Amino acid sequence: MNLPIRSNGPEQEASTRSPTPNGNIAAQSHPLSFLQGSGSAEVLLERCQGLWNEIETFRDQLKRRHREQTVEMSHYRGVVRSELKNLERLAGKQREAREQREAEKQAQKGGDEANGHAKVPVSTDGDHAGQLLDESEDELPNQQIASSNLPFLESVWNSAKATSGLIAMQKRFYYGEDVDRKTVPRGVKFRRRRGSQSHLVKTGKALVDVVAADGLEWIKVSLVTNHRMIMDKAREGWVEDSSDEDDSDEENIKSPADDPDGDIPIVKMGEAMLQASKEVRIRTKYPTVRMILPKVVEGELPQIDKIINRLRTKGIVVECNPQAVASRSLESVLERMITDPYANFTPTLNIDCTILLGLVSDFSHSEVESEPWFHRALKRQVEIEDKEALLPNSLYPAIVGRKLVCTAEAAKRMGEIVDTIGTPGEKVRTGLFMGSVDETEYSEEVRQERRARLAECSKFDVPQDLRLPITIVDKDDVDASGLPAVAPKVKETLTAINQSVFMYGWSTGYTTITSNRTVVKGIENVLDKHAKNEHDWPKIWLCPTARSLVGKEKGRRE
């Protein structure tokens, strides 16, 4: 796959030429050279534009797959955008200063030649003062260039490209005991709870640079060095005794505090992430916390090794390896970064009533205009369908090539709804999608005929591997004795029709697909409290959007 990498906009073309006057582009070609920064704003600007282009290319790919809502990266993207604007400004200043100095040299040279004198390279106090003035004018921009945050932003992006199932970048998590938000000091960020406990907040917070593995891996990147960590220890009151004549049994490194390393920034960041991770559980698992420290060298200083070992002892995975943030092409990792929602579907899918309605709805197959009698939910479906067509973007990719079944209860309920409020088109499509208990009576010729007839009453092409019709099954034909001990607790929270659908899918091991968010959330809540491990969970896929029948005005009013 060849990705159409975003190109520089016209406003950046002039500032990203190569090579640059003050930077060696060839020196930047090493995959880890970005960790060193650069003294040239134009070199940094070119690198930042490349980073921005990759981020935008990644977002384009998410949009093409209709997955842009699954990766939260607006904060990180905003930080990169700000850095890009800052580097554009600094590159402009650096370029103007260079051009001004060149113009002054040319003017001075022209004046000397006009007077008939050649310029003599004699240093005078006035010349020295002018040189100092030039240096003082350049000092602030140079300091800003040297302190650019770009190497860190590149390291975070490279870390994200090394993961699978990317969920978020630079996401803040809150943890700790609930406190009354009225007691929180002004300026302290917190997470406000909803509902009856909205007055309670959590003030502990941890910023995670990369959330991957579908939420089960949290990564923090830091470009801290050994020297910086020693300076951090010194600020906390540590003193190193370098005397070789000290024969006492006391350690060379001392601190008055009970927890000497507890306030060192790298320790605080890691342990805050670890505490926050204990409050996030995904299918009985807690996220793994990983810290990437590419500039830290182990084995050189005992003080540094002690800090690293402290983090590892607490369960944090620490990598002190520059290769952990090595650059890699986006094209080579894209399929791994973006989660495939259908990858773990079973060959047979159990379809619930909400999906059955979405498969036959006029909203899904026809150009529906909002009617005056539409209530808010129907008007919203018109808007969503215009932007995100359900069938080609979600349902057809989920169900094609797989055997489709539904319980008799779901089929009956769906039929009742269609008979009551369905339009003529919705009733025709229901007859095409729904089959009978005995699947063997349908030949491939009959299936092909149904697909052809469906195409006649739909604005979308019908996939050739769509296996029509849906087979109706009897839930009582399945042995539920093998379900985990938590199953009865889940069952008692479900209505009769939802019991037939979800317990059938659970008993058979089939993936159940639904757009009933409320039911799925209720099942997850029970499992979060009572499931022993992730194997206790049923296979359920929640379709990100739902469609009801358009129906008839009279039928809906009744």
Coordinates of C-alpha atoms in Angstrom, one line a residue:
M1 CA 0.0 0.0 0.0
N2 CA 1.4 3.4 -1.0
L3 CA 0.2 6.1 1.3
P4 CA -0.5 9.6 -0.1
I5 CA 1.7 11.5 2.4
R6 CA 0.5 15.0 2.9
S7 CA 2.8 17.5 1.2
N8 CA 3.9 20.9 2.6
G9 CA 1.5 23.7 2.1
P10 CA 2.6 26.7 -0.1
E11 CA 3.3 28.8 3.0
Q12 CA 5.9 26.3 4.1
E13 CA 7.7 25.6 0.8
A14 CA 10.1 28.4 1.1
S15 CA 11.1 27.5 4.6
T16 CA 11.7 23.8 4.1
R17 CA 14.2 23.9 1.3
S18 CA 17.2 21.5 1.6
P19 CA 19.9 21.9 2.5
T20 CA 19.5 24.8 4.9
P21 CA 22.3 27.4 5.4
N22 CA 22.9 26.6 9.1
G23 CA 22.0 22.9 9.2
N24 CA 23.3 19.8 7.6
I25 CA 20.3 17.8 6.4
A26 CA 22.5 14.8 5.8
A27 CA 23.5 14.7 9.4
Q28 CA 19.8 14.4 10.2
S29 CA 19.3 11.3 8.2
H30 CA 20.3 8.9 10.9
P31 CA 17.1 7.3 12.4
L32 CA 18.0 8.5 15.9
S33 CA 19.5 11.9 15.0
F34 CA 16.3 13.7 15.9
L35 CA 17.1 13.1 19.6
Q36 CA 19.9 15.7 19.4
G37 CA 17.8 18.6 18.2
S38 CA 19.5 21.2 16.0
G39 CA 20.9 24.7 16.1
S40 CA 19.0 25.6 12.9
A41 CA 15.3 26.6 13.1
E42 CA 14.9 25.8 9.4
V43 CA 16.2 22.2 10.0
L44 CA 13.7 21.8 12.9
L45 CA 11.0 23.4 10.9
E46 CA 11.5 20.8 8.1
R47 CA 11.4 18.0 10.6
C48 CA 8.3 19.4 12.3
Q49 CA 6.5 19.8 8.9
G50 CA 7.3 16.1 8.2
L51 CA 5.9 15.1 11.5
W52 CA 2.8 17.1 10.9
N53 CA 2.3 15.6 7.4
E54 CA 2.5 12.1 8.8
I55 CA 0.0 12.9 11.5
E56 CA -2.4 14.3 8.9
T57 CA -1.8 11.3 6.7
F58 CA -2.7 9.0 9.6
R59 CA -5.9 11.0 10.2
D60 CA -6.8 10.7 6.6
Q61 CA -6.4 6.9 6.8
L62 CA -8.6 6.9 9.9
K63 CA -11.3 8.8 8.0
R64 CA -11.1 6.5 5.0
R65 CA -11.8 3.6 7.3
H66 CA -14.4 5.5 9.3
R67 CA -12.3 5.1 12.4
E68 CA -11.5 8.7 13.2
Q69 CA -13.6 8.6 16.4
T70 CA -11.6 5.6 17.8
V71 CA -8.3 7.5 18.2
E72 CA -8.1 10.4 20.5
M73 CA -5.2 12.6 19.5
S74 CA -6.6 16.2 19.3
H75 CA -4.4 17.4 22.2
Y76 CA -1.2 16.0 20.8
R77 CA -2.0 17.3 17.3
G78 CA -2.6 20.7 18.8
V79 CA 0.8 20.7 20.5
V80 CA 2.5 19.7 17.3
R81 CA 0.7 22.5 15.4
S82 CA 1.8 25.1 18.0
E83 CA 5.4 23.9 17.7
L84 CA 5.2 24.2 13.9
K85 CA 3.9 27.7 14.2
N86 CA 6.7 28.6 16.7
L87 CA 9.4 27.1 14.5
E88 CA 8.1 29.0 11.4
R89 CA 8.4 32.2 13.5
L90 CA 11.9 31.4 14.7
A91 CA 13.1 30.3 11.2
G92 CA 11.8 33.7 9.9
K93 CA 13.7 35.6 12.6
Q94 CA 16.9 33.6 12.0
R95 CA 16.6 34.1 8.2
E96 CA 16.0 37.9 8.6
A97 CA 19.0 38.2 11.0
R98 CA 21.2 36.4 8.6
E99 CA 20.1 38.5 5.6
Q100 CA 20.5 41.7 7.7
R101 CA 24.1 40.8 8.6
E102 CA 24.9 39.9 5.0
A103 CA 23.4 43.2 3.9
E104 CA 25.5 45.1 6.4
K105 CA 28.7 43.4 5.3
Q106 CA 27.9 44.2 1.7
A107 CA 27.2 47.8 2.6
Q108 CA 30.4 48.1 4.5
K109 CA 32.3 46.5 1.7
G110 CA 30.8 48.8 -0.8
G111 CA 31.6 51.9 1.3
D112 CA 35.3 50.8 1.7
E113 CA 35.6 50.3 -2.1
A114 CA 34.0 53.7 -2.8
N115 CA 36.6 55.4 -0.6
G116 CA 39.4 53.5 -2.4
H117 CA 40.3 51.5 0.6
A118 CA 40.4 47.8 1.0
K119 CA 38.9 46.4 4.2
V120 CA 41.7 45.6 6.7
P121 CA 40.8 42.8 9.2
V122 CA 41.8 44.8 12.2
S123 CA 39.9 44.2 15.4
T124 CA 38.9 47.4 17.3
D125 CA 36.9 48.0 20.4
G126 CA 34.0 49.3 18.2
D127 CA 34.0 46.2 16.0
H128 CA 34.0 44.0 19.1
A129 CA 31.1 46.0 20.6
G130 CA 29.1 45.5 17.4
Q131 CA 29.9 41.8 17.5
L132 CA 28.6 41.5 21.0
L133 CA 25.5 43.4 20.1
D134 CA 24.8 41.0 17.2
E135 CA 25.3 38.0 19.5
S136 CA 23.0 39.5 22.1
E137 CA 20.3 40.0 19.5
D138 CA 20.6 36.3 18.4
E139 CA 20.8 34.9 21.9
L140 CA 17.1 34.7 22.7
P141 CA 16.0 33.0 19.4
N142 CA 18.9 30.6 19.7
Q143 CA 17.9 29.7 23.2
Q144 CA 14.3 29.1 22.0
I145 CA 15.6 26.9 19.1
A146 CA 17.8 24.9 21.5
S147 CA 14.8 24.3 23.9
S148 CA 12.4 23.2 21.1
N149 CA 10.0 20.5 22.1
L150 CA 10.2 18.8 18.7
P151 CA 12.6 15.9 19.7
F152 CA 10.1 14.9 22.4
L153 CA 7.1 15.2 20.0
E154 CA 8.9 13.1 17.4
S155 CA 9.8 10.5 20.1
V156 CA 6.1 10.2 21.2
W157 CA 5.0 9.8 17.6
N158 CA 7.7 7.2 16.9
S159 CA 6.6 5.3 20.0
A160 CA 3.0 5.3 18.8
K161 CA 4.1 3.9 15.5
A162 CA 5.7 1.0 17.3
T163 CA 2.4 0.0 18.9
S164 CA -0.7 -1.8 17.8
G165 CA -4.3 -0.8 18.5
L166 CA -3.7 2.9 19.1
I167 CA -6.4 4.5 21.2
A168 CA -5.1 7.9 22.3
M169 CA -2.1 10.2 22.5
Q170 CA -1.3 12.5 25.4
K171 CA -4.5 11.6 27.3
R172 CA -5.0 12.6 30.9
F173 CA -6.2 10.1 33.5
Y174 CA -7.5 11.0 37.0
Y175 CA -7.2 8.8 40.1
G176 CA -7.3 8.9 43.9
E177 CA -10.0 9.3 46.5
D178 CA -13.1 11.3 45.8
V179 CA -13.2 14.7 47.4
D180 CA -15.7 17.5 47.4
R181 CA -14.9 19.8 44.5
K182 CA -15.5 22.8 46.7
T183 CA -12.4 22.0 48.7
V184 CA -10.1 21.8 45.7
P185 CA -7.7 24.8 45.5
R186 CA -8.2 27.1 42.5
G187 CA -6.2 26.2 39.5
V188 CA -6.0 22.4 40.3
K189 CA -7.4 20.3 37.4
F190 CA -9.8 17.5 38.3
R191 CA -12.3 15.1 36.8
R192 CA -15.9 15.9 37.6
R193 CA -18.2 13.0 38.1
R194 CA -21.7 12.8 36.7
G195 CA -25.1 12.3 38.2
S196 CA -25.9 12.4 41.9
Q197 CA -22.1 12.4 42.7
S198 CA -21.2 15.3 40.5
H199 CA -19.9 17.2 43.6
L200 CA -17.2 14.6 44.0
V201 CA -13.9 14.8 42.0
K202 CA -10.6 13.1 41.7
T203 CA -7.5 15.3 41.8
G204 CA -4.7 12.9 41.2
K205 CA -3.8 13.0 37.5
A206 CA -1.4 11.4 35.1
L207 CA -0.6 12.3 31.5
V208 CA -0.1 9.3 29.3
D209 CA 1.7 9.9 26.0
V210 CA 0.5 6.8 24.1
V211 CA -2.5 4.6 24.9
A212 CA -2.3 1.4 22.8
A213 CA -3.2 -2.3 22.7
D214 CA -6.9 -1.3 22.7
G215 CA -6.3 0.5 26.0
L216 CA -4.2 -2.1 27.8
E217 CA -0.8 -0.4 27.2
W218 CA 0.1 3.0 28.6
I219 CA 3.4 4.6 27.5
K220 CA 5.3 7.6 28.9
V221 CA 8.2 9.0 26.9
S222 CA 10.9 11.2 28.6
L223 CA 14.1 12.6 27.1
V224 CA 15.6 13.0 30.6
T225 CA 19.4 12.2 30.8
N226 CA 21.6 10.8 33.5
H227 CA 22.9 14.3 34.2
R228 CA 19.4 15.7 34.5
M229 CA 18.4 12.9 36.9
I230 CA 21.4 13.6 39.1
M231 CA 20.5 17.3 39.2
D232 CA 17.0 16.4 40.1
K233 CA 18.3 14.3 43.0
A234 CA 20.5 17.2 44.1
R235 CA 17.6 19.5 44.2
E236 CA 15.9 17.1 46.6
G237 CA 18.7 17.5 49.1
W238 CA 21.0 14.7 48.1
V239 CA 24.8 15.2 48.6
E240 CA 27.4 12.9 47.2
D241 CA 30.6 12.4 49.2
S242 CA 33.4 11.9 46.8
S243 CA 36.1 11.4 49.5
D244 CA 38.1 8.2 48.9
E245 CA 39.3 8.3 52.6
D246 CA 35.9 7.9 54.1
D247 CA 36.0 4.5 55.9
S248 CA 32.6 4.8 57.5
D249 CA 29.9 2.3 56.9
E250 CA 27.5 5.0 55.7
E251 CA 26.4 5.2 52.1
N252 CA 28.0 7.9 49.9
I253 CA 24.5 9.2 48.9
K254 CA 22.3 10.5 51.7
S255 CA 19.0 12.2 52.1
P256 CA 17.0 13.4 55.0
A257 CA 13.8 12.3 53.6
D258 CA 12.2 8.9 54.2
D259 CA 11.5 8.5 50.5
P260 CA 14.6 10.1 48.9
D261 CA 13.6 9.5 45.3
G262 CA 9.9 10.1 45.6
D263 CA 9.9 13.7 44.4
I264 CA 12.2 13.1 41.4
P265 CA 10.0 14.0 38.3
I266 CA 10.6 10.7 36.5
V267 CA 9.6 8.7 39.6
K268 CA 6.5 10.9 40.2
M269 CA 5.4 10.5 36.5
G270 CA 5.8 6.7 36.5
E271 CA 4.1 6.2 39.9
A272 CA 1.2 8.5 39.0
M273 CA 0.6 6.5 35.8
L274 CA 0.7 3.3 37.9
Q275 CA -1.9 4.6 40.4
A276 CA -4.1 5.8 37.6
S277 CA -3.9 2.5 35.8
K278 CA -5.2 0.6 38.8
E279 CA -8.5 2.5 38.4
V280 CA -9.0 1.4 34.7
R281 CA -10.0 -2.2 34.1
I282 CA -10.6 -3.6 30.6
R283 CA -12.1 -7.1 30.6
T284 CA -10.7 -7.9 34.0
K285 CA -7.2 -6.6 33.0
Y286 CA -5.3 -3.5 34.1
P287 CA -3.2 -1.5 31.6
T288 CA 0.6 -2.2 31.6
V289 CA 2.6 0.9 32.3
R290 CA 5.7 1.4 30.1
M291 CA 8.3 4.2 30.4
I292 CA 10.7 4.9 27.5
L293 CA 13.9 6.7 28.5
P294 CA 16.0 6.7 25.3
K295 CA 18.7 9.1 26.7
V296 CA 19.2 7.3 30.0
V297 CA 22.2 4.9 30.2
E298 CA 22.1 2.1 32.7
G299 CA 25.2 0.8 34.4
E300 CA 27.1 4.0 34.7
L301 CA 25.8 5.5 37.9
P302 CA 24.4 3.5 40.9
Q303 CA 22.1 6.4 41.7
I304 CA 20.5 6.2 38.3
D305 CA 20.2 2.4 38.4
K306 CA 18.5 2.6 41.8
I307 CA 15.8 4.8 40.4
I308 CA 15.2 2.6 37.4
N309 CA 15.1 -0.5 39.6
R310 CA 12.6 1.2 41.8
L311 CA 10.2 1.8 38.9
R312 CA 10.7 -1.8 37.7
T313 CA 10.1 -3.3 41.1
K314 CA 6.7 -1.5 41.2
G315 CA 5.7 -3.2 38.0
I316 CA 6.6 -0.5 35.4
V317 CA 8.3 -1.6 32.2
V318 CA 11.3 0.7 31.7
E319 CA 13.2 0.8 28.4
C320 CA 16.5 2.7 28.3
N321 CA 17.1 2.1 24.7
P322 CA 17.2 4.7 21.9
Q323 CA 15.9 2.1 19.5
A324 CA 12.5 2.3 21.3
V325 CA 11.9 5.6 19.6
A326 CA 13.6 4.9 16.3
S327 CA 11.8 6.3 13.3
R328 CA 9.9 3.9 11.0
S329 CA 7.7 4.5 7.9
L330 CA 4.0 5.1 8.6
E331 CA 3.2 2.8 5.6
S332 CA 4.9 -0.2 7.2
V333 CA 3.0 0.1 10.5
L334 CA -0.4 1.6 9.6
E335 CA -2.3 -1.7 9.6
R336 CA -1.1 -2.5 13.0
M337 CA -1.8 0.9 14.5
I338 CA -5.4 1.0 13.4
T339 CA -7.5 -1.6 15.1
D340 CA -9.6 -3.8 12.8
P341 CA -13.0 -4.1 14.6
Y342 CA -13.9 -7.2 12.6
A343 CA -10.7 -9.2 13.1
N344 CA -12.0 -11.5 15.9
F345 CA -15.5 -12.0 14.5
T346 CA -16.6 -15.6 14.4
P347 CA -17.6 -17.2 11.0
T348 CA -21.3 -17.2 12.2
L349 CA -22.8 -14.0 13.5
N350 CA -25.8 -13.6 15.8
I351 CA -27.8 -10.6 14.8
D352 CA -30.0 -8.8 17.3
C353 CA -33.2 -6.9 16.6
T354 CA -31.6 -3.4 16.4
I355 CA -29.3 -4.6 13.6
L356 CA -32.1 -6.3 11.8
L357 CA -34.0 -3.0 11.7
G358 CA -30.9 -1.2 10.5
L359 CA -30.5 -3.7 7.7
V360 CA -34.0 -3.0 6.2
S361 CA -34.5 0.7 7.2
D362 CA -35.2 3.3 4.5
F363 CA -32.7 5.4 6.4
S364 CA -30.0 2.9 5.4
H365 CA -31.1 2.2 1.8
S366 CA -32.9 5.4 0.5
E367 CA -32.5 9.1 0.2
V368 CA -34.7 10.2 3.2
E369 CA -35.6 13.8 3.7
S370 CA -36.5 15.1 7.1
E371 CA -40.3 15.3 7.5
P372 CA -42.1 17.8 9.8
W373 CA -43.5 15.0 11.9
F374 CA -40.0 13.4 12.5
H375 CA -39.1 13.6 16.2
R376 CA -35.5 14.7 17.1
A377 CA -34.1 11.1 17.0
L378 CA -35.3 10.6 13.4
K379 CA -34.0 13.9 12.3
R380 CA -30.6 13.1 13.8
Q381 CA -30.5 9.8 11.9
V382 CA -31.0 11.7 8.6
E383 CA -28.0 13.9 9.5
I384 CA -25.8 11.0 10.5
E385 CA -26.7 8.8 7.5
D386 CA -25.7 11.7 5.2
K387 CA -22.3 11.8 6.8
E388 CA -21.7 8.2 7.7
A389 CA -23.6 5.7 5.6
L390 CA -24.3 2.7 7.8
L391 CA -24.4 -0.1 5.3
P392 CA -21.1 0.4 3.3
N393 CA -19.2 1.8 6.2
S394 CA -20.2 -0.4 9.1
L395 CA -22.7 -3.2 8.6
Y396 CA -21.7 -4.7 5.2
P397 CA -18.0 -4.9 6.2
A398 CA -19.1 -6.6 9.4
I399 CA -21.4 -9.2 8.0
V400 CA -20.2 -10.1 4.5
G401 CA -18.8 -13.6 4.0
R402 CA -20.2 -14.8 7.3
K403 CA -23.3 -16.9 8.0
L404 CA -26.0 -14.8 9.6
V405 CA -28.4 -16.1 12.3
C406 CA -31.0 -14.6 14.6
T407 CA -33.2 -16.1 17.3
A408 CA -36.9 -16.7 16.7
E409 CA -37.7 -14.1 19.4
A410 CA -35.7 -11.4 17.7
A411 CA -37.2 -12.2 14.3
K412 CA -40.7 -12.1 15.7
R413 CA -40.1 -8.8 17.4
M414 CA -38.6 -7.3 14.3
G415 CA -41.6 -8.5 12.2
E416 CA -44.0 -6.9 14.6
I417 CA -42.3 -3.6 14.4
V418 CA -42.2 -3.7 10.6
D419 CA -45.8 -4.8 10.3
T420 CA -46.8 -1.8 12.6
I421 CA -44.9 1.1 11.2
G422 CA -42.8 -0.1 8.3
T423 CA -43.0 1.5 4.9
P424 CA -43.6 -0.6 1.8
G425 CA -39.9 -0.6 1.0
E426 CA -39.0 -1.6 4.5
K427 CA -41.5 -4.5 4.3
V428 CA -40.0 -5.7 1.0
R429 CA -36.5 -5.6 2.3
T430 CA -37.6 -7.5 5.4
G431 CA -38.8 -10.3 3.2
L432 CA -35.5 -10.4 1.4
F433 CA -33.3 -10.4 4.6
M434 CA -35.3 -12.8 6.7
G435 CA -35.3 -16.6 6.1
S436 CA -36.7 -19.6 8.0
V437 CA -35.4 -22.1 10.4
D438 CA -34.4 -24.5 7.7
E439 CA -31.4 -22.9 5.9
T440 CA -30.8 -25.8 3.5
E441 CA -33.9 -25.0 1.4
Y442 CA -32.1 -22.0 -0.1
S443 CA -29.9 -22.7 -3.1
E444 CA -27.2 -20.4 -4.3
E445 CA -29.5 -19.3 -7.2
V446 CA -32.1 -18.2 -4.7
R447 CA -29.6 -16.3 -2.7
Q448 CA -28.3 -14.5 -5.8
E449 CA -31.9 -13.7 -6.7
R450 CA -32.4 -12.1 -3.3
R451 CA -29.3 -10.0 -3.6
A452 CA -30.4 -8.8 -7.0
R453 CA -33.8 -7.8 -5.7
L454 CA -32.2 -6.1 -2.7
A455 CA -30.0 -4.1 -5.1
E456 CA -33.2 -2.9 -6.9
C457 CA -34.5 -1.3 -3.7
S458 CA -31.3 0.1 -2.3
K459 CA -29.1 3.1 -3.3
F460 CA -26.0 1.0 -2.4
D461 CA -24.4 -1.9 -4.2
V462 CA -25.0 -5.2 -2.5
P463 CA -21.8 -7.3 -1.8
Q464 CA -21.7 -10.6 -3.7
D465 CA -20.7 -12.5 -0.6
L466 CA -23.6 -11.2 1.5
R467 CA -25.2 -14.5 2.6
L468 CA -29.0 -13.9 2.4
P469 CA -31.3 -14.8 4.0
I470 CA -30.6 -14.7 7.7
T471 CA -31.3 -18.0 9.3
I472 CA -33.8 -18.1 12.2
V473 CA -32.6 -20.4 15.1
D474 CA -34.2 -21.8 18.2
K475 CA -32.4 -20.6 21.3
D476 CA -33.6 -23.7 23.2
D477 CA -31.6 -26.0 21.0
V478 CA -28.3 -24.7 22.6
D479 CA -26.8 -26.2 25.7
A480 CA -26.0 -23.3 28.1
S481 CA -24.4 -25.5 30.8
G482 CA -20.9 -24.5 29.7
L483 CA -21.4 -20.8 30.5
P484 CA -19.3 -19.2 33.2
A485 CA -20.6 -18.7 36.7
V486 CA -21.3 -15.0 36.1
A487 CA -23.8 -15.8 33.3
P488 CA -26.9 -16.0 35.6
K489 CA -26.1 -12.6 37.1
V490 CA -26.0 -11.2 33.5
K491 CA -29.2 -13.0 32.5
E492 CA -31.2 -11.6 35.3
T493 CA -30.6 -8.0 34.2
L494 CA -31.9 -8.7 30.6
T495 CA -35.4 -8.6 29.3
A496 CA -36.9 -11.7 27.7
I497 CA -36.0 -10.8 24.2
N498 CA -32.5 -9.7 25.1
Q499 CA -32.0 -12.9 27.0
S500 CA -32.9 -14.9 23.9
V501 CA -30.4 -12.9 21.8
F502 CA -27.4 -12.4 24.1
M503 CA -27.5 -15.7 26.0
Y504 CA -27.8 -17.6 22.7
G505 CA -24.7 -15.9 21.3
W506 CA -22.9 -16.5 24.5
S507 CA -23.8 -20.2 24.7
T508 CA -22.8 -20.9 21.0
G509 CA -19.7 -18.7 21.2
Y510 CA -20.9 -16.7 18.2
T511 CA -20.2 -13.0 17.9
T512 CA -23.4 -11.1 18.7
I513 CA -23.7 -7.8 16.8
T514 CA -26.0 -5.1 18.2
S515 CA -26.4 -1.3 18.3
N516 CA -28.2 -1.5 21.7
R517 CA -25.6 0.5 23.7
T518 CA -27.7 0.4 26.9
V519 CA -27.8 -3.4 27.0
V520 CA -24.1 -3.8 26.2
K521 CA -23.2 -1.3 28.9
G522 CA -25.3 -3.1 31.5
I523 CA -23.7 -6.5 30.6
E524 CA -20.2 -4.9 30.9
N525 CA -21.1 -3.5 34.3
V526 CA -22.0 -6.9 35.7
L527 CA -19.0 -8.5 34.2
D528 CA -16.7 -5.8 35.6
K529 CA -17.9 -6.6 39.1
H530 CA -18.1 -10.4 38.9
A531 CA -16.1 -11.9 36.0
K532 CA -13.0 -13.8 37.0
N533 CA -11.1 -13.3 33.8
E534 CA -11.5 -12.1 30.2
H535 CA -12.6 -15.6 29.1
D536 CA -15.8 -15.1 31.0
W537 CA -16.9 -12.3 28.6
P538 CA -19.2 -13.1 25.7
K539 CA -18.2 -12.0 22.1
I540 CA -20.2 -8.8 21.5
W541 CA -19.7 -6.1 18.9
L542 CA -21.4 -2.8 19.4
C543 CA -22.2 -1.0 16.1
P544 CA -21.1 2.6 16.5
T545 CA -24.4 4.0 15.1
A546 CA -28.0 2.8 15.0
R547 CA -30.9 3.1 12.5
S548 CA -34.6 2.7 13.2
L549 CA -37.4 2.4 10.7
V550 CA -38.5 5.5 9.0
G551 CA -42.0 4.2 9.4
K552 CA -45.3 5.9 8.7
E553 CA -46.6 9.1 10.3
K554 CA -49.9 7.4 11.4
G555 CA -48.2 4.3 12.7
R556 CA -45.7 6.3 14.8
R557 CA -48.4 8.5 16.3
E558 CA -50.4 5.5 17.2

